[in-house]
PDB file of C-alpha atoms in Angstrom:
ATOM      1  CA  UNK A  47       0.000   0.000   0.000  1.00  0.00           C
ATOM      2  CA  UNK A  48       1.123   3.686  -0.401  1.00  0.00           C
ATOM      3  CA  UNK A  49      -0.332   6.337   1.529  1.00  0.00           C
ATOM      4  CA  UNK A  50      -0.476   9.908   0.394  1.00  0.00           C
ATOM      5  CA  UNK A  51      -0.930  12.889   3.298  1.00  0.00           C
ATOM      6  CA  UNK A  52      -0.912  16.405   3.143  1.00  0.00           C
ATOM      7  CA  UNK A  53      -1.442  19.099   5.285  1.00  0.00           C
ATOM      8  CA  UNK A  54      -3.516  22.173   4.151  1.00  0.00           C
ATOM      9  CA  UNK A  55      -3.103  25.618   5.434  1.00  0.00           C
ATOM     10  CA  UNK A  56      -6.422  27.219   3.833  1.00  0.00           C
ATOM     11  CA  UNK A  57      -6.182  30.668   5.178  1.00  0.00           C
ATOM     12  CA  UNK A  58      -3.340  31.986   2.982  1.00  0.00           C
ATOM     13  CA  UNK A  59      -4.357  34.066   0.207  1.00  0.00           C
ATOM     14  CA  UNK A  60      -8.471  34.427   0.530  1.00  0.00           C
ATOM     15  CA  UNK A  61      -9.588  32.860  -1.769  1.00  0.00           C
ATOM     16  CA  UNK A  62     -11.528  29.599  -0.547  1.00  0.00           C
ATOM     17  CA  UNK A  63     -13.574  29.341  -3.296  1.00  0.00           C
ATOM     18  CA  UNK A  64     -11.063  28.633  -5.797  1.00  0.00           C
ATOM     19  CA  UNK A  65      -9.710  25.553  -3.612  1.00  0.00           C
ATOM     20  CA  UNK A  66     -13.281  24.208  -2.672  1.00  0.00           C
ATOM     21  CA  UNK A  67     -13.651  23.810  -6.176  1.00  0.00           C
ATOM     22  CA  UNK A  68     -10.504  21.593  -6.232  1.00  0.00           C
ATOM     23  CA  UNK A  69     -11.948  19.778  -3.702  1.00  0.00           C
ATOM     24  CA  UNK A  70     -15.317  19.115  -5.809  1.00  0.00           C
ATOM     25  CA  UNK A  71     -13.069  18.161  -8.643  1.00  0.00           C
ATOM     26  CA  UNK A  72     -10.109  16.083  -7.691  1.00  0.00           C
ATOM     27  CA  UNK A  73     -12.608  13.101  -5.862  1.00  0.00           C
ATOM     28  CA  UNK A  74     -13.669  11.832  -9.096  1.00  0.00           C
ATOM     29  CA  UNK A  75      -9.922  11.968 -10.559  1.00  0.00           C
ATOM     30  CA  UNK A  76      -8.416  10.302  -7.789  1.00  0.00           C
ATOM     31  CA  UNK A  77     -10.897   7.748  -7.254  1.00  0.00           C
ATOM     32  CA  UNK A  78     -11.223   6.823 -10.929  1.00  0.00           C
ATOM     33  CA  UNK A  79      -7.526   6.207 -10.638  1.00  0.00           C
ATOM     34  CA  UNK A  80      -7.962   3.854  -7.327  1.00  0.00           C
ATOM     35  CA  UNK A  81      -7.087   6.272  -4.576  1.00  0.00           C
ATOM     36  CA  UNK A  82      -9.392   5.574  -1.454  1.00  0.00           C
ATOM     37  CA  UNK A  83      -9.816   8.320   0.752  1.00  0.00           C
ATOM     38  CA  UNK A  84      -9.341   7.364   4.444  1.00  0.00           C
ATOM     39  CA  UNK A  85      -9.267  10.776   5.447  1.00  0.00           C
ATOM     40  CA  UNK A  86     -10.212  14.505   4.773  1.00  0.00           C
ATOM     41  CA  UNK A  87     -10.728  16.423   7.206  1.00  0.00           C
ATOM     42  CA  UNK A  88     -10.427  20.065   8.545  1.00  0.00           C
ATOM     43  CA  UNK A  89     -11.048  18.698  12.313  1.00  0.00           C
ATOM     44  CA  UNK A  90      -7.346  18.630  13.480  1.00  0.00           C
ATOM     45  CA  UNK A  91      -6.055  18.831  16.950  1.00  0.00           C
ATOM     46  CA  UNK A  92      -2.580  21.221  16.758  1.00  0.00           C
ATOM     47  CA  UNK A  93       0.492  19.446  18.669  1.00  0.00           C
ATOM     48  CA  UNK A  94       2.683  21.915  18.175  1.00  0.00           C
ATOM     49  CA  UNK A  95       2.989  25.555  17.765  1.00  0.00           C
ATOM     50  CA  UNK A  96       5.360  25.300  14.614  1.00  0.00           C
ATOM     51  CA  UNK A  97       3.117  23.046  12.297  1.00  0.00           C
ATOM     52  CA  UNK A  98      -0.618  23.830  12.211  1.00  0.00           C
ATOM     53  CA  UNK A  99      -2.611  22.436   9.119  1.00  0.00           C
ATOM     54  CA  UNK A 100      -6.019  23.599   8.803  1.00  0.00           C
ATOM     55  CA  UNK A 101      -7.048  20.451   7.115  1.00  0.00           C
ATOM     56  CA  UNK A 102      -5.324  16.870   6.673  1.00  0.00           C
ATOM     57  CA  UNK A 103      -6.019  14.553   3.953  1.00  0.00           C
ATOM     58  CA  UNK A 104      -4.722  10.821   3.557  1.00  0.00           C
ATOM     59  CA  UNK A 105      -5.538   8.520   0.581  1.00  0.00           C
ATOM     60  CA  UNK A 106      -4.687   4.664   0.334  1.00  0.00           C
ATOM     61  CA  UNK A 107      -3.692   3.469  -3.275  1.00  0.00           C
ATOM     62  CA  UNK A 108      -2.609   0.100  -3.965  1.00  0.00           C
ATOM     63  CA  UNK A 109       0.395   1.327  -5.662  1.00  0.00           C
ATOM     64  CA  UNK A 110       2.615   4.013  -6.145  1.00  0.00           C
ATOM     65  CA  UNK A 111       2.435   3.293  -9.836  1.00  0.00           C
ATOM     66  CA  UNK A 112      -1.415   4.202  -9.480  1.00  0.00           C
ATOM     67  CA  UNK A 113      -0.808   7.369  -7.290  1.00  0.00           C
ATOM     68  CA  UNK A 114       1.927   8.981  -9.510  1.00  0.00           C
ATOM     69  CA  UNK A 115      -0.551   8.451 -13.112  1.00  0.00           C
ATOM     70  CA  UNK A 116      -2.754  10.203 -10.866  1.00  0.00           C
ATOM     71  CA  UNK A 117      -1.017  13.145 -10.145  1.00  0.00           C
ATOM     72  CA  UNK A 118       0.750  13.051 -13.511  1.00  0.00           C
ATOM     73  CA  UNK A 119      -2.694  12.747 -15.532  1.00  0.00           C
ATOM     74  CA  UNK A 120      -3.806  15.651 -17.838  1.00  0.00           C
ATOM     75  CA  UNK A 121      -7.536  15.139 -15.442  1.00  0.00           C
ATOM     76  CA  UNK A 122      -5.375  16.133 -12.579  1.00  0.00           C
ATOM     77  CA  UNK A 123      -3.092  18.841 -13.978  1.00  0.00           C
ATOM     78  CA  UNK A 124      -5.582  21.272 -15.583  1.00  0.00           C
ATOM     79  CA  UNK A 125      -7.147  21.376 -11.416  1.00  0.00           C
ATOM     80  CA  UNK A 126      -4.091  21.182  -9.690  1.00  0.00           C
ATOM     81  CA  UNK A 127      -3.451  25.289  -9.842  1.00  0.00           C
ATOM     82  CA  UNK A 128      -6.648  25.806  -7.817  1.00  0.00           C
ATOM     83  CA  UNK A 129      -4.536  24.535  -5.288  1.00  0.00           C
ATOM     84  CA  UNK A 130      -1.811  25.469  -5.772  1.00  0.00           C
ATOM     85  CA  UNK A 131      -2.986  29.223  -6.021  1.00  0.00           C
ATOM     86  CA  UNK A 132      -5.192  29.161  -2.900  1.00  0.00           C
ATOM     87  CA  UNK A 133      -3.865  27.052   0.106  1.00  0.00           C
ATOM     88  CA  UNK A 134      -0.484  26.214   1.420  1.00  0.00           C
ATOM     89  CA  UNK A 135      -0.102  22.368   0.875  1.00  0.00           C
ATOM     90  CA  UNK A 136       2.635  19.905   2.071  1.00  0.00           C
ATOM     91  CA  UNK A 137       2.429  16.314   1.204  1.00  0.00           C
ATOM     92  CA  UNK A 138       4.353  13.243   1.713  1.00  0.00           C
ATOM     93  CA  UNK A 139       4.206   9.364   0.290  1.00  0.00           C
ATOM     94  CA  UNK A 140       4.846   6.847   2.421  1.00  0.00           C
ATOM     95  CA  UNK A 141       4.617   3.424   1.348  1.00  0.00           C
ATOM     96  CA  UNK A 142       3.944   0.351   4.157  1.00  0.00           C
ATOM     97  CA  UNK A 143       1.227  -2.015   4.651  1.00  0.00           C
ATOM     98  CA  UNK A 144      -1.838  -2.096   7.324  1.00  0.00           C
ATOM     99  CA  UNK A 145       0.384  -2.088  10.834  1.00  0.00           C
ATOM    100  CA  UNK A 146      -1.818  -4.285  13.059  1.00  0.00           C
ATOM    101  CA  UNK A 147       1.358  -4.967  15.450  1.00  0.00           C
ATOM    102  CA  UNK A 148       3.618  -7.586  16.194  1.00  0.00           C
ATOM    103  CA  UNK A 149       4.917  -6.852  19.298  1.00  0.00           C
ATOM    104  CA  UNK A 150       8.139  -5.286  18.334  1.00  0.00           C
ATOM    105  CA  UNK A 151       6.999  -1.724  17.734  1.00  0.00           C
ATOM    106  CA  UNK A 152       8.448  -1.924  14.005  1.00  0.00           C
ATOM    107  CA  UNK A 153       6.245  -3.045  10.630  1.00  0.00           C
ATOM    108  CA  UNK A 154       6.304  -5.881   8.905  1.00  0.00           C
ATOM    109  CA  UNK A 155       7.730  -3.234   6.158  1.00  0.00           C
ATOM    110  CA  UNK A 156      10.769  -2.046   7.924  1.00  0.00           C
TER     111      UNK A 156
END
């Protein structure tokens, strides 16, 4: 499995509209490509007082293969500057399986 997160900041530039129409938008793209959401949401609970995302998303793909024609697709890049022009985004990939525990404190994966 590969997981892909990012971290929103939505209060950037002021213009929320342009980036809640990415949000409309890239579902369909990302699911048609098999990216699951598993979650999107703008309830987060702040840790610290240097990183504060307004809004974390994580979606499950079965490959990385599948996330990157995603991303690279045309569907994807004639929406992606809604984002890109309206939030602050960070993302990362990390690629593992379902962690259920073994004991050891360390994935199957590592």
């Amino acid at each position: 499995m590969v997981y892909f997160i990012a971290c929103i900041k939505t209060d950037i530039n002021g213009k929320p509209q342009r980036y809640q129409e990415y949000i409309r938008e890239v579902e369909p793209i990302v699911k048609r490509f098999g990216g699951r959401y598993m979650v999107r949401s703008d309830r987060v609970t702040n840790l610290s007082e240097e990183w504060k995302p307004d809004r974390v998303i994580i979606i499950e793909w079965d490959s990385r293969e599948q996330l990157e024609q995603c991303f690279r697709s045309e569907e994807y890049q004639k929406i992606a500057g809604k984002r890109e022009n309206s939030v602050d985004s960070k993302a990362i990939i990390v690629e593992g399986s379902y962690y259920e525990g073994n004991g050891t404190g360390i994935s199957d994966t590592d």
